[in-house]
CSV table of C-alpha atoms in Angstrom, one decimal:
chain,number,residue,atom,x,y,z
A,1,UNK,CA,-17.8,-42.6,-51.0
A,2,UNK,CA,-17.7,-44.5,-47.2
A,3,UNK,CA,-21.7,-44.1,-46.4
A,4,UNK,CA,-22.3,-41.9,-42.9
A,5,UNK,CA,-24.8,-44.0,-41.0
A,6,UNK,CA,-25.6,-44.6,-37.3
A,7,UNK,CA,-27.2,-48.0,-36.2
A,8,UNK,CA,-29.9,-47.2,-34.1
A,9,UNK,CA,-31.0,-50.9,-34.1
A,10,UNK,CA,-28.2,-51.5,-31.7
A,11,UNK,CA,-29.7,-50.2,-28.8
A,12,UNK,CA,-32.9,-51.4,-28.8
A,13,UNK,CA,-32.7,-54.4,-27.6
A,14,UNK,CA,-30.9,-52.9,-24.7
A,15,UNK,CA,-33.8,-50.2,-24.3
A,16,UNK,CA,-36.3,-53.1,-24.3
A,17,UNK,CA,-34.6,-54.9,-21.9
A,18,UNK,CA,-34.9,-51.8,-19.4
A,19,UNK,CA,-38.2,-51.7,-19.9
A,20,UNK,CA,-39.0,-55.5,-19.3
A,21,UNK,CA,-36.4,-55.7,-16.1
A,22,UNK,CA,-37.9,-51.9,-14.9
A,23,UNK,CA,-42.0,-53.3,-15.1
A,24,UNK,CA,-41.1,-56.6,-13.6
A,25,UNK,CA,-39.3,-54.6,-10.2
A,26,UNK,CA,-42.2,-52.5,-10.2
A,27,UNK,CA,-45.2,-55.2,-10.5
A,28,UNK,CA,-43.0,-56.8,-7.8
A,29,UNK,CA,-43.1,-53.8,-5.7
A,30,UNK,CA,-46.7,-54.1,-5.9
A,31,UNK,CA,-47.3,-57.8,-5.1
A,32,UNK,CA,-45.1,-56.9,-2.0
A,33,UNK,CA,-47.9,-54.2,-1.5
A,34,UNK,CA,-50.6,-55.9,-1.7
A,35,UNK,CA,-49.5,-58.7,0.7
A,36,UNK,CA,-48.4,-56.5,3.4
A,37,UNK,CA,-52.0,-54.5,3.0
A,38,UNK,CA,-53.9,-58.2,2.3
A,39,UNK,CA,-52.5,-60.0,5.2
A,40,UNK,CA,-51.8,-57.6,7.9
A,41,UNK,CA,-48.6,-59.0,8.3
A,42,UNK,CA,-45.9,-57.9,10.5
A,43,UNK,CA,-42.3,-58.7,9.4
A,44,UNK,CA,-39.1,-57.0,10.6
A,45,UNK,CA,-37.8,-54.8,8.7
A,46,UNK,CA,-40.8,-54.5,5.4
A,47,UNK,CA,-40.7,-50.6,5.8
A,48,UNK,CA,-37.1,-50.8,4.4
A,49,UNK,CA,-37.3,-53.7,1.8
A,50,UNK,CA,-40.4,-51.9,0.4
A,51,UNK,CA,-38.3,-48.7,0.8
A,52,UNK,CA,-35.3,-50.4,-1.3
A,53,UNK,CA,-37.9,-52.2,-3.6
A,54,UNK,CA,-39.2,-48.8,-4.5
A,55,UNK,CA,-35.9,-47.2,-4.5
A,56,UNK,CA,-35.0,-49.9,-7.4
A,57,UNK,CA,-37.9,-49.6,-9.7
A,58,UNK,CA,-37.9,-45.5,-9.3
A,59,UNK,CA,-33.9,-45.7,-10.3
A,60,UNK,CA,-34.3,-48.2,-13.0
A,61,UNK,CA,-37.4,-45.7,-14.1
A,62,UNK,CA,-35.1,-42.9,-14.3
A,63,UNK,CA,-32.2,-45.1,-16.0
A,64,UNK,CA,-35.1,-45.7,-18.9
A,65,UNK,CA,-36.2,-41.9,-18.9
A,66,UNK,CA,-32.1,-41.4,-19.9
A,67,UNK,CA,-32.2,-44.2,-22.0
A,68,UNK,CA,-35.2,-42.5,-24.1
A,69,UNK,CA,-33.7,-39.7,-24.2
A,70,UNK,CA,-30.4,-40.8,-25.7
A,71,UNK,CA,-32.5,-42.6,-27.7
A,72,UNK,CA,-34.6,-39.6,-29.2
A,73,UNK,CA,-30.9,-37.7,-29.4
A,74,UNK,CA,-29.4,-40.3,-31.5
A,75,UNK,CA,-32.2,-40.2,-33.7
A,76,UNK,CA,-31.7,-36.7,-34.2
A,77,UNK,CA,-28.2,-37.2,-34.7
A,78,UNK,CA,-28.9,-39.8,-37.1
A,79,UNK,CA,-31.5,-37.5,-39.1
A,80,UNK,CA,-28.9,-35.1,-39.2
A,81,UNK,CA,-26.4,-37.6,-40.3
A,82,UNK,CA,-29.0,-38.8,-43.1
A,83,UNK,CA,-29.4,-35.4,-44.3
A,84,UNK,CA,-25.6,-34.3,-44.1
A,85,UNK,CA,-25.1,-37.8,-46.3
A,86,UNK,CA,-27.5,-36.9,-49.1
A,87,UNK,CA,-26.3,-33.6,-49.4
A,88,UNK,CA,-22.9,-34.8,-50.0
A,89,UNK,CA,-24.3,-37.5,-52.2
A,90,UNK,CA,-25.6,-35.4,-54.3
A,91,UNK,CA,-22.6,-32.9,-54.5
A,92,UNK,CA,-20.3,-35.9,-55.3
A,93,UNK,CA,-22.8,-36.8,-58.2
A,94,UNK,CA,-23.0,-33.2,-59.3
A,95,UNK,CA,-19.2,-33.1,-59.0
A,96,UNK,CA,-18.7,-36.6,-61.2
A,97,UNK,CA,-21.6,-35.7,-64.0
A,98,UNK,CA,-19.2,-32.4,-64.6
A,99,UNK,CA,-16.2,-34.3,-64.9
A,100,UNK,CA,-17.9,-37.5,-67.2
A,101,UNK,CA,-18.7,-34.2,-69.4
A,102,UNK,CA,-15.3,-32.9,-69.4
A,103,UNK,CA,-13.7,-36.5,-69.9
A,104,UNK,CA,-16.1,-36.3,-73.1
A,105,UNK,CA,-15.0,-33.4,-74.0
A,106,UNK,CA,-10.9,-34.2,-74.0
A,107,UNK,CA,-10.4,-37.0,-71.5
A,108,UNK,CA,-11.4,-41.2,-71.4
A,109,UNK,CA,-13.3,-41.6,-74.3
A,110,UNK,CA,-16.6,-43.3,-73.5
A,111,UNK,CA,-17.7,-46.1,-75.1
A,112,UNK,CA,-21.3,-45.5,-73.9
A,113,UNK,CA,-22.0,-42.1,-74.8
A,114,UNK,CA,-25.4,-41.3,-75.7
A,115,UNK,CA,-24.3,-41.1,-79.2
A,116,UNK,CA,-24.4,-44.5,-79.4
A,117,UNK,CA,-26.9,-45.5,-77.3
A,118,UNK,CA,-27.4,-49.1,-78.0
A,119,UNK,CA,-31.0,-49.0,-76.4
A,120,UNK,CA,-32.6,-46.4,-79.1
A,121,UNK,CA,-33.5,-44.0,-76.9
A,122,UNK,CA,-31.7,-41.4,-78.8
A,123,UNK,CA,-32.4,-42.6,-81.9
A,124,UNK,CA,-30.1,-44.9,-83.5
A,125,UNK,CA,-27.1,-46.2,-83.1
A,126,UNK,CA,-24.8,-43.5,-84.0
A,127,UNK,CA,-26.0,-41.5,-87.4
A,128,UNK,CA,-27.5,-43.5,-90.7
A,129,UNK,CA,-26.7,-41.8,-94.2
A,130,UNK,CA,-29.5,-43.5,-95.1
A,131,UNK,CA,-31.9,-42.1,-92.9
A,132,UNK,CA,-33.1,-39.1,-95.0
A,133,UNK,CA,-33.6,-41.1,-98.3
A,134,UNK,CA,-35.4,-43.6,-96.1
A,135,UNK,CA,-37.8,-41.2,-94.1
A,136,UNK,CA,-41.1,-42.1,-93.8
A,137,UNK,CA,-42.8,-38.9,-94.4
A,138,UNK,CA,-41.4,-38.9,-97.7
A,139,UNK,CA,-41.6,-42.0,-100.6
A,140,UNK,CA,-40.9,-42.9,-104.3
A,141,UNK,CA,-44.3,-43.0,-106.4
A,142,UNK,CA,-44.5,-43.2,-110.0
A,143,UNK,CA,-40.8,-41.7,-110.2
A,144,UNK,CA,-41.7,-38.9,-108.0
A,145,UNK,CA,-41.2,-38.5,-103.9
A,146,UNK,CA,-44.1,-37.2,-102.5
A,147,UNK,CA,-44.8,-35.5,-99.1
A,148,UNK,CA,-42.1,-34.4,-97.2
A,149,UNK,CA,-40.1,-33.4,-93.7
A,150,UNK,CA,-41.2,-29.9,-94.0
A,151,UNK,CA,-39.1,-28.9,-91.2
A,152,UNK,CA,-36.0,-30.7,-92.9
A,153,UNK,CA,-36.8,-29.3,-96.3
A,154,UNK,CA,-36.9,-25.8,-95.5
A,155,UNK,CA,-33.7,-26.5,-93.4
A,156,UNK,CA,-31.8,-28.0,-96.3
A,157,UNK,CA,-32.9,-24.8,-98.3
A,158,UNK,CA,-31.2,-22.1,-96.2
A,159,UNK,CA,-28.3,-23.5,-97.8
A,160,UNK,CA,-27.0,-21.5,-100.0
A,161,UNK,CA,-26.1,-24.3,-102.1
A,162,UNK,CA,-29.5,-25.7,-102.1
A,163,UNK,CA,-31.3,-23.0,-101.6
A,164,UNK,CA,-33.7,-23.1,-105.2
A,165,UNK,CA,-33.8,-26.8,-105.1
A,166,UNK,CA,-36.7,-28.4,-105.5
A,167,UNK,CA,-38.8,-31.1,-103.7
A,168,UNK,CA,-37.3,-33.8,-106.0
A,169,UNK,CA,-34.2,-32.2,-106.6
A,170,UNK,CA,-33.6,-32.5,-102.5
A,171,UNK,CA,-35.1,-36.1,-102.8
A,172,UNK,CA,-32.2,-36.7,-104.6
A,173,UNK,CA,-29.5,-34.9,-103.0
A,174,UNK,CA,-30.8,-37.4,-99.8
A,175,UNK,CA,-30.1,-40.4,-102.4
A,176,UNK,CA,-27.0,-39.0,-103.4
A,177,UNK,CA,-25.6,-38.7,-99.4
A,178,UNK,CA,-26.9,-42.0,-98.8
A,179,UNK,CA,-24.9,-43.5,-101.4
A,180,UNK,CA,-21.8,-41.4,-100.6
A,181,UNK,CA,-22.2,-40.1,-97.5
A,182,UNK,CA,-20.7,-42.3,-94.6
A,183,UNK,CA,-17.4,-40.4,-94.7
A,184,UNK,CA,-19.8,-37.3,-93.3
A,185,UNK,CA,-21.2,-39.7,-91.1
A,186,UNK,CA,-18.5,-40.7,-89.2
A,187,UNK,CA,-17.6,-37.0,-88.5
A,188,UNK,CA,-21.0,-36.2,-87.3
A,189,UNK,CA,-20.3,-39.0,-84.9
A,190,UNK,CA,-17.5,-37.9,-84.0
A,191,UNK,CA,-19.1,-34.0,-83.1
A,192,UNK,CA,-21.9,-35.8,-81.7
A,193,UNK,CA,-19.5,-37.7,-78.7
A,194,UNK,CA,-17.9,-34.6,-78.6
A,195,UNK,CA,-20.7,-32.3,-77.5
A,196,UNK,CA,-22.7,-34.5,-74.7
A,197,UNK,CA,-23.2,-32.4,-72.1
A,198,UNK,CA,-23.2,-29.1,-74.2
A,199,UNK,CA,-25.9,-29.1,-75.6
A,200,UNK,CA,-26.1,-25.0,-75.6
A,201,UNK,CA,-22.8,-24.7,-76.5
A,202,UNK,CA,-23.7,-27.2,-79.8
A,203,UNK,CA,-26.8,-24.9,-80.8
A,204,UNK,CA,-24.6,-22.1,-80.0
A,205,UNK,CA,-21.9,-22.9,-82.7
A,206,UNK,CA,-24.1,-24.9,-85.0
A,207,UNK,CA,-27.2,-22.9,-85.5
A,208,UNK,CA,-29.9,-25.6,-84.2
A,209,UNK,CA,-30.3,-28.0,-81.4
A,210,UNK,CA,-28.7,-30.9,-80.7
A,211,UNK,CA,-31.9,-33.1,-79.7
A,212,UNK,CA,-35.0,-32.5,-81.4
A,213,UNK,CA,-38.4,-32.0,-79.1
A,214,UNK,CA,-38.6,-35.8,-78.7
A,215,UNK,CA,-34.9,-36.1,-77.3
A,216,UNK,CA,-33.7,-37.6,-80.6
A,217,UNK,CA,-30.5,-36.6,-82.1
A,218,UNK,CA,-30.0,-34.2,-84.8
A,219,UNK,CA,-28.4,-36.0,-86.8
A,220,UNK,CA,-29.2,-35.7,-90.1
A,221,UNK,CA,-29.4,-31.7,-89.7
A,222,UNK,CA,-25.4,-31.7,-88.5
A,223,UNK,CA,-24.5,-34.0,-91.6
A,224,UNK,CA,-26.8,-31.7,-94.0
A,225,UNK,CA,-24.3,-28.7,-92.6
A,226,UNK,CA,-21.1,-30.5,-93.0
A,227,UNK,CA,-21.9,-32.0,-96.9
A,228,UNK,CA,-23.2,-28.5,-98.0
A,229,UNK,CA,-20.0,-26.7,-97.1
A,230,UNK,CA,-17.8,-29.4,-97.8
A,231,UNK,CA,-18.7,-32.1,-100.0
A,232,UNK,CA,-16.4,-31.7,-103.4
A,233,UNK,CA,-14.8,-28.5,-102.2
A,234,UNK,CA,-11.2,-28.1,-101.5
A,235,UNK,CA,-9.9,-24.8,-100.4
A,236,UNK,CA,-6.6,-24.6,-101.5
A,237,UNK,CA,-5.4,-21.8,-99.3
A,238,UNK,CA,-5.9,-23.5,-96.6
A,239,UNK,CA,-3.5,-25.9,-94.4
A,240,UNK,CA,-3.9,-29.8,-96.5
A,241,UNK,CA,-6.2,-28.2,-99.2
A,242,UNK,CA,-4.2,-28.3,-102.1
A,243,UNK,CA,-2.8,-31.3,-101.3
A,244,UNK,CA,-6.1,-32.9,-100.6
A,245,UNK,CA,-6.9,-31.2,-103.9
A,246,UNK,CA,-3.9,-32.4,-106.5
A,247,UNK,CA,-4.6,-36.2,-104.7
A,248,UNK,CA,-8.5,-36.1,-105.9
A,249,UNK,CA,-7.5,-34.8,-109.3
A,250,UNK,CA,-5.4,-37.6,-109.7
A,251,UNK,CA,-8.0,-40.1,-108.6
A,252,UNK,CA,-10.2,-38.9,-110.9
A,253,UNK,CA,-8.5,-39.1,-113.3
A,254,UNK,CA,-6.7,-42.6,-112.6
A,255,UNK,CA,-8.4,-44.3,-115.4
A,256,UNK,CA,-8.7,-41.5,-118.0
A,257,UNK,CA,-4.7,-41.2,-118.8
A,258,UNK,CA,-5.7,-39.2,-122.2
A,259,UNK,CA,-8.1,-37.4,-120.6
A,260,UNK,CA,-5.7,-35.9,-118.1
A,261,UNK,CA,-2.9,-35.4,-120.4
A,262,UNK,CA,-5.3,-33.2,-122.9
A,263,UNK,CA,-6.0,-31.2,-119.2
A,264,UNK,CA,-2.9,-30.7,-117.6
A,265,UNK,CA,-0.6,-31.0,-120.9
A,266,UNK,CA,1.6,-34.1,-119.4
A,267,UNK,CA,1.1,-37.9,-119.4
A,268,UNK,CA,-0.6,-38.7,-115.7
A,269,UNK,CA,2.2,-41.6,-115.7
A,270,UNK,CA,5.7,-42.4,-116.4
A,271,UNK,CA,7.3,-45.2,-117.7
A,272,UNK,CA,7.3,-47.4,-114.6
A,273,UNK,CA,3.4,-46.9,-113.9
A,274,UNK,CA,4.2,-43.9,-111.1
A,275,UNK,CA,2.6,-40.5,-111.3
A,276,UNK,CA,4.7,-38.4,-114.0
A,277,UNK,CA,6.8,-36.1,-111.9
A,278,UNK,CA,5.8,-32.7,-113.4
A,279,UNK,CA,1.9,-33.9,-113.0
A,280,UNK,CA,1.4,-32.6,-109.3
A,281,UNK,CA,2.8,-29.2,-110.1
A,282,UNK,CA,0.5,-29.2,-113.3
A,283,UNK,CA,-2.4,-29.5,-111.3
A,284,UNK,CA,-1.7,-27.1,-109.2
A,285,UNK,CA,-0.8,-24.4,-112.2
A,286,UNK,CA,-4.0,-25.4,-113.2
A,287,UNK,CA,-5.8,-24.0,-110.1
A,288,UNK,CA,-3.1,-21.1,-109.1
A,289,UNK,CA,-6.0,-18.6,-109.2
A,290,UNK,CA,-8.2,-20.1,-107.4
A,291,UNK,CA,-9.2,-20.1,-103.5
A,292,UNK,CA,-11.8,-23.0,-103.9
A,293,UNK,CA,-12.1,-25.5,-106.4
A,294,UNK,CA,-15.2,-28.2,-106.9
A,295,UNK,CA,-13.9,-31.6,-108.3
A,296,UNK,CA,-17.3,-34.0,-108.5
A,297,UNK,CA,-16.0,-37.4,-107.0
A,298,UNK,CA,-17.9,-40.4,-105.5
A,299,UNK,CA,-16.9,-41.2,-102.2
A,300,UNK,CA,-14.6,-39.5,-99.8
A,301,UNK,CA,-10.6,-40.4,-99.7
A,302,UNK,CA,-8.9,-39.8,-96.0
A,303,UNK,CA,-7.0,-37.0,-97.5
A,304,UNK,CA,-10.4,-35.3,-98.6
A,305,UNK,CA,-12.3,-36.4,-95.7
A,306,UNK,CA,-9.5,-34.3,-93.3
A,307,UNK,CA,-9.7,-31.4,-95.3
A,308,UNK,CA,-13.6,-31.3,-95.0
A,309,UNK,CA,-13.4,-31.8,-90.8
A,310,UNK,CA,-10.3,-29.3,-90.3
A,311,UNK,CA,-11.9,-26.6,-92.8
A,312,UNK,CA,-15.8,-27.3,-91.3
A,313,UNK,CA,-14.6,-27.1,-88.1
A,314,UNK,CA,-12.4,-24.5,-88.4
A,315,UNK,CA,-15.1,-21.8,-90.1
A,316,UNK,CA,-16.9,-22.8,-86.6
A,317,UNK,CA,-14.2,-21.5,-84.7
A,318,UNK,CA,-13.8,-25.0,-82.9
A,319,UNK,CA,-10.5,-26.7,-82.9
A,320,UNK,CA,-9.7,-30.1,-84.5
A,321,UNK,CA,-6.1,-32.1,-84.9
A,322,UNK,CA,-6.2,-35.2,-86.7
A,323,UNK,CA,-3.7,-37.9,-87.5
A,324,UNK,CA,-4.6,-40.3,-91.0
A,325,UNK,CA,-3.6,-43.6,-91.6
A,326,UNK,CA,-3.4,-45.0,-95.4
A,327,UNK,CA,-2.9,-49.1,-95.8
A,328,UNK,CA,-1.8,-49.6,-92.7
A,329,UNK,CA,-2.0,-52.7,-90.9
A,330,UNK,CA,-5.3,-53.4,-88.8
A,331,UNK,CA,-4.9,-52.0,-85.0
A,332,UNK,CA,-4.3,-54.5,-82.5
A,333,UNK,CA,-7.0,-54.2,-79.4
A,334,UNK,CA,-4.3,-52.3,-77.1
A,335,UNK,CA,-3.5,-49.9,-79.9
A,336,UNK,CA,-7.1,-49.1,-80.4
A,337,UNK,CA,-7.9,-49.0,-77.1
A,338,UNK,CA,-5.4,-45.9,-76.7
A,339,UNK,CA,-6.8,-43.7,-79.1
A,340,UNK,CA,-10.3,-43.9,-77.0
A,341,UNK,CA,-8.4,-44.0,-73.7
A,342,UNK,CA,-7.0,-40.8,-74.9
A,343,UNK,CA,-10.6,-39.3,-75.5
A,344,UNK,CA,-9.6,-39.4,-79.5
A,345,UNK,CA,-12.2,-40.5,-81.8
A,346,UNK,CA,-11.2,-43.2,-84.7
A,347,UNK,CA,-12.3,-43.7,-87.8
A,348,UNK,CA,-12.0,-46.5,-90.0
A,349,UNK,CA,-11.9,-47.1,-94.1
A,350,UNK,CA,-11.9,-50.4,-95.2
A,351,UNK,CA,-13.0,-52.5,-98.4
A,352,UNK,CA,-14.5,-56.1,-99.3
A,353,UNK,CA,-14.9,-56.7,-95.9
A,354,UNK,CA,-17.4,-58.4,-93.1
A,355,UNK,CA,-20.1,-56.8,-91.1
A,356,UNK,CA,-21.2,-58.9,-88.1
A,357,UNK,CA,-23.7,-59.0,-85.4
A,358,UNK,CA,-23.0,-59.5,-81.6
A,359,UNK,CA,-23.4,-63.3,-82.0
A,360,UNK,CA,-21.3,-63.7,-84.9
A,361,UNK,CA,-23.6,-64.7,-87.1
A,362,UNK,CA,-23.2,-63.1,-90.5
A,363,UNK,CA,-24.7,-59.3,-90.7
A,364,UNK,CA,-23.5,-58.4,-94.3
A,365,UNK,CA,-20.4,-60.3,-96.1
A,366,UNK,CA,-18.6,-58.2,-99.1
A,367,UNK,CA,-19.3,-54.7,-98.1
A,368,UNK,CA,-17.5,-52.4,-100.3
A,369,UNK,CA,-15.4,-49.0,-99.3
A,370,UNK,CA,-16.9,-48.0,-96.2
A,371,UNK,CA,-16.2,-45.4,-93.9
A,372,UNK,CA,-17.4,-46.0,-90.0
A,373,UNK,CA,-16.5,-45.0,-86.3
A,374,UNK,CA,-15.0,-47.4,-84.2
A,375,UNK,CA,-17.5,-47.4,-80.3
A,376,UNK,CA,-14.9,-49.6,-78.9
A,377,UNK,CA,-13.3,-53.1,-79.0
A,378,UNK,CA,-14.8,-56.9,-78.0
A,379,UNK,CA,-13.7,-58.9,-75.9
A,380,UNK,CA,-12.8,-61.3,-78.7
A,381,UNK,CA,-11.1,-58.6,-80.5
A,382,UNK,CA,-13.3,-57.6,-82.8
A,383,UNK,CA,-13.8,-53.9,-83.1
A,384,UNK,CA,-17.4,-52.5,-82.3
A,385,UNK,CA,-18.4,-50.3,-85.2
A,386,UNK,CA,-21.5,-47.7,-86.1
A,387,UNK,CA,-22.7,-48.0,-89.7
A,388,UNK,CA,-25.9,-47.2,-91.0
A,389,UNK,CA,-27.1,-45.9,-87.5
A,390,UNK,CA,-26.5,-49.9,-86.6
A,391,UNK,CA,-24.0,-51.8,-84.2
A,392,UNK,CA,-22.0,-53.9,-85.7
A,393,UNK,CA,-18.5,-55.7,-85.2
A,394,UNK,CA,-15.6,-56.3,-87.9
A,395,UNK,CA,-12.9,-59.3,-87.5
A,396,UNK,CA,-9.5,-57.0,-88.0
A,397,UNK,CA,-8.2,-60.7,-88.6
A,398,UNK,CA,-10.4,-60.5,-91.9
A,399,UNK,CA,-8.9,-57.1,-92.9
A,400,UNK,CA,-5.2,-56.7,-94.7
A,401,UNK,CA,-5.1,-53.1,-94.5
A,402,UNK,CA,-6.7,-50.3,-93.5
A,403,UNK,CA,-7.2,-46.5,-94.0
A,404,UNK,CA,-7.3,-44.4,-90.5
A,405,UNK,CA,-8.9,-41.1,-89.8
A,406,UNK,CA,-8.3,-40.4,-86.3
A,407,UNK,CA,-9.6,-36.7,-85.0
A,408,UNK,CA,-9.6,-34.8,-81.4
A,409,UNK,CA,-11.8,-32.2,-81.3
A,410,UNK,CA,-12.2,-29.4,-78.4
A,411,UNK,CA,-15.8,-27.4,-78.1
C-alpha cells in the first residue's frame, strides 16, 4: 500500500530561519536603544525608525508565534496520520494472512508452507516414515526395543487395530511403516499443506492437534491414523474400491500363476502374456460378499494409494478429488508448475532413480520405488521433493516414466 506520511522536516529550516532573521531585528532594535539612551543623541526622525524597528521585530515575532503553531498542528496531523497508517497496516495484514490461508486452502499453492519449512522450525522437512522407528526414546537392545513414546504408544493403541499390541509388537508396526510407508507419507503432506491456518478445524476433524506443545508437527500421529484405517484395506463398495482391489490381487499374485489359478479357478494369463479375460471377474466373484477385504501387499500402488486418501478422507467428512498418472512421461516445469499454481498437491512414484542435494552433488543414487511430494520446481528444472522428512531434488531428465498421484483437498 502507498505509505501516508507528512514531512515535517520541510519546514524547519524555514521555521529556523524566522527565528534567526526575528532575533537579529530585535538585538538590532536594541543596539539602536542603547545608542540613542548612551549618546544623548538627537537625530530627526529616531522616534519613528525605532517605532518601525519595533514594529518589525513585534511582526516577525507574531509571524514565528503562527509559524509554531502550524508547526505544533502539523505534528498533530502527522500523529494522527501515523496512527490512521498503522491501523490500516495492520488491517491490510490481517486482510492478506486470511487470504494466504484461504489460497492454502484451494487457491496458489505455496511452495513455502510451513509444512515444509526448510529452516526446522516445525520439525522436518515435510513428514519422515522413518521417524517413529528412529525415535530416540525408544532403541533396539538385545532383540528387544526398550523405553518408549508413552504418549505415542498409548495413541497407537486406541486403535482398534492395534489396540492389544504390545511394546514390541508396536516397535515393529513402526519398522514395518518405515519400510512401506512413504505412500502415507505423501498424503499426510498433503493434509498437512492443506490445513495451515486451521489448526482447530484440523483437531476438530482429526481427533488431536496439529502442532504438539513445542510447535512441531504432528506428523507421525496423522500417518499412524491414515495406515490403521487404510493400509491393506479396500472397501469394495465404495467409488475405485473394487477396482483398486482386483488390481492388488493381481499384483500379488503376478509371480504365483499356479497359485492364482488354484484361487480363482482360471490361469492369471493368456496366451500372449495378458491378464486372462475371465480373471478380473473371478476376483471379484471371489469377494461378492464382502464390503471390505484385507490383501497383505508391500508397498502402495497409485490405484491403492487413491482408494486409501478418497475413503480416509471421506469417513472424515472432508472432500478430496484426485487425478492419477501411470508411466507417464516426466512433467515438464510449466506442466508442474500448474498443478501447484492451481493449489493441487502432486505426488510422485518413481523407481531406480537419483536423489540430490541443492548443490548437485549426489544425495543417494539407485533409490528404489519411492513415493514423495513434489514442494516445487528449480530453477534448473529439477523438481524439489520431500522424502524422509528431507529436501531433496530429482533430474526428471534422469526419469523415463513416471507414476502421478495428484489430489485437491477442501477442509
Amino acid at each position: 500500500m502507498a505509505k501516508i506520511s507528512v514531512e515535517l522536516a520541510a519546514i524547519k529550516p524555514a521555521l529556523q530561519k524566522e527565528e534567526e532573521l526575528a532575533a537579529q531585528l530585535m538585538e538590532l532594535y536594541r543596539d539602536v536603544n542603547g545608542i540613542r539612551s548612551g549618546l544623548r543623541f538627537k537625530i530627526a526622525g529616531q522616534e519613528q525608525i525605532s517605532a518601525r524597528l519595533l514594529e518589525s521585530a513585534e511582526q516577525i515575532t507574531k509571524e514565528q508565534n503562527s509559524v509554531r503553531v502550524m508547526r505544533e498542528a502539523l505534528e498533530q496531523i502527522l500523529a494522527q496520520y501515523k496512527s490512521v497508517e498503522t491501523r490500516v497496516t495492520e488491517l491490510v495484514t490481517d486482510q492478506a494472512e486470511a487470504l494466504d490461508v484461504q489460497e492454502l486452502a484451494g487457491g496458489a499453492y505455496d511452495q513455502n508452507t510451513t509444512t515444509f519449512d526448510n529452516d526446522k522450525s516445525n520439525g522436518t522437512y515435510g513428514a519422515d516414515q522413518g521417524d517413529m522407528a528412529n525415535n530416540k526414546k525408544g532403541m533396539w537392545f538385545f532383540g528387544f526395543r526398550w523405553f518408549e513414546d508413552e504418549d505415542l504408544y498409548a495413541y497407537i493403541r486406541q486403535h482398534s487395530r492395534y489396540q492389544n499390541y504390545s511394546q514390541s509388537e508396536i516397535a515393529k508396526l513402526m519398522e514395518q511403516i518405515n519400510y512401506e510407508g512413504c505412500g502415507f507419507v505423501a498424503i499426510v503432506n498433503n493434509i498437512f499443506v492443506e490445513y495451515e491456518g486451521r489448526e482447530e478445524e484440523f483437531e476438530r476433524v482429526f481427533g488431536f492437534p496439529m502442532y504438539d506443545k513445542n510447535g512441531k508437527a504432528n506428523y507421525n500421529y496423522l500417518l499412524v491414523d491414515f495406515y490403521a484405517n487404510t493400509n491393506d484395506r479396500f472397501y469394495i463398495d465404495e467409488p475405485g474400491g473394487a477396482t483398486a482391489m482386483v488390481n492388488e490381487v493381481l499384483r500379488k499374485y503376478a509371480d504365483s500363476e499356479d497359485e492364482f489359478k488354484k484361487t480363482f479357478g482360471c490361469p492369471l494369463y493368456d496366451s500372449s502374456g495378458s491378464y486372462h479375460p475371465q480373471a478380473r471377474q473371478k476376483i471379484l466373484d471371489a469377494y461378492q460378499n464382502t464390503s471390505v477385504v484385507t490383501i497383505e501387499s508391500q508397498g502402495t500402488t497409485v490405484g491403492a494409494l487413491d482408494h486409501h486418501i478418497q475413503h480416509y478422507l471421506n469417513e472424515k467428512g472432508v472432500s478430496c478429488t484426485s487425478d492419477t498418472f501411470i508411466g507417464v512421461t516426466p512433467l515438464s516445469s510449466d506442466e508442474m508448475n500448474q498443478y501447484m499454481d492451481e493449489g493441487k498437491n502432486v505426488n510422485i512414484l518413481i523407481t531406480d532413480f537419483n536423489l540430490y542435494q541443492e548443490n548437485g552433488k549426489l544425495a543417494q543414487g539407485d533409490v528404489g520405488g519411492h513415493w514423495m511430494t513434489v514442494t516445487g520446481v528449480a530453477d534448473d528444472g529439477r523438481y524439489i521433493v520431500s522424502s524422509w522428512g528431507k529436501k531433496y531434488y530429482v533430474d526428471p531428465s534422469e526419469l523415463k516414466w513416471m507414476n502421478l498421484l495428484i489430489t485437491d483437498i477442501t477442509p
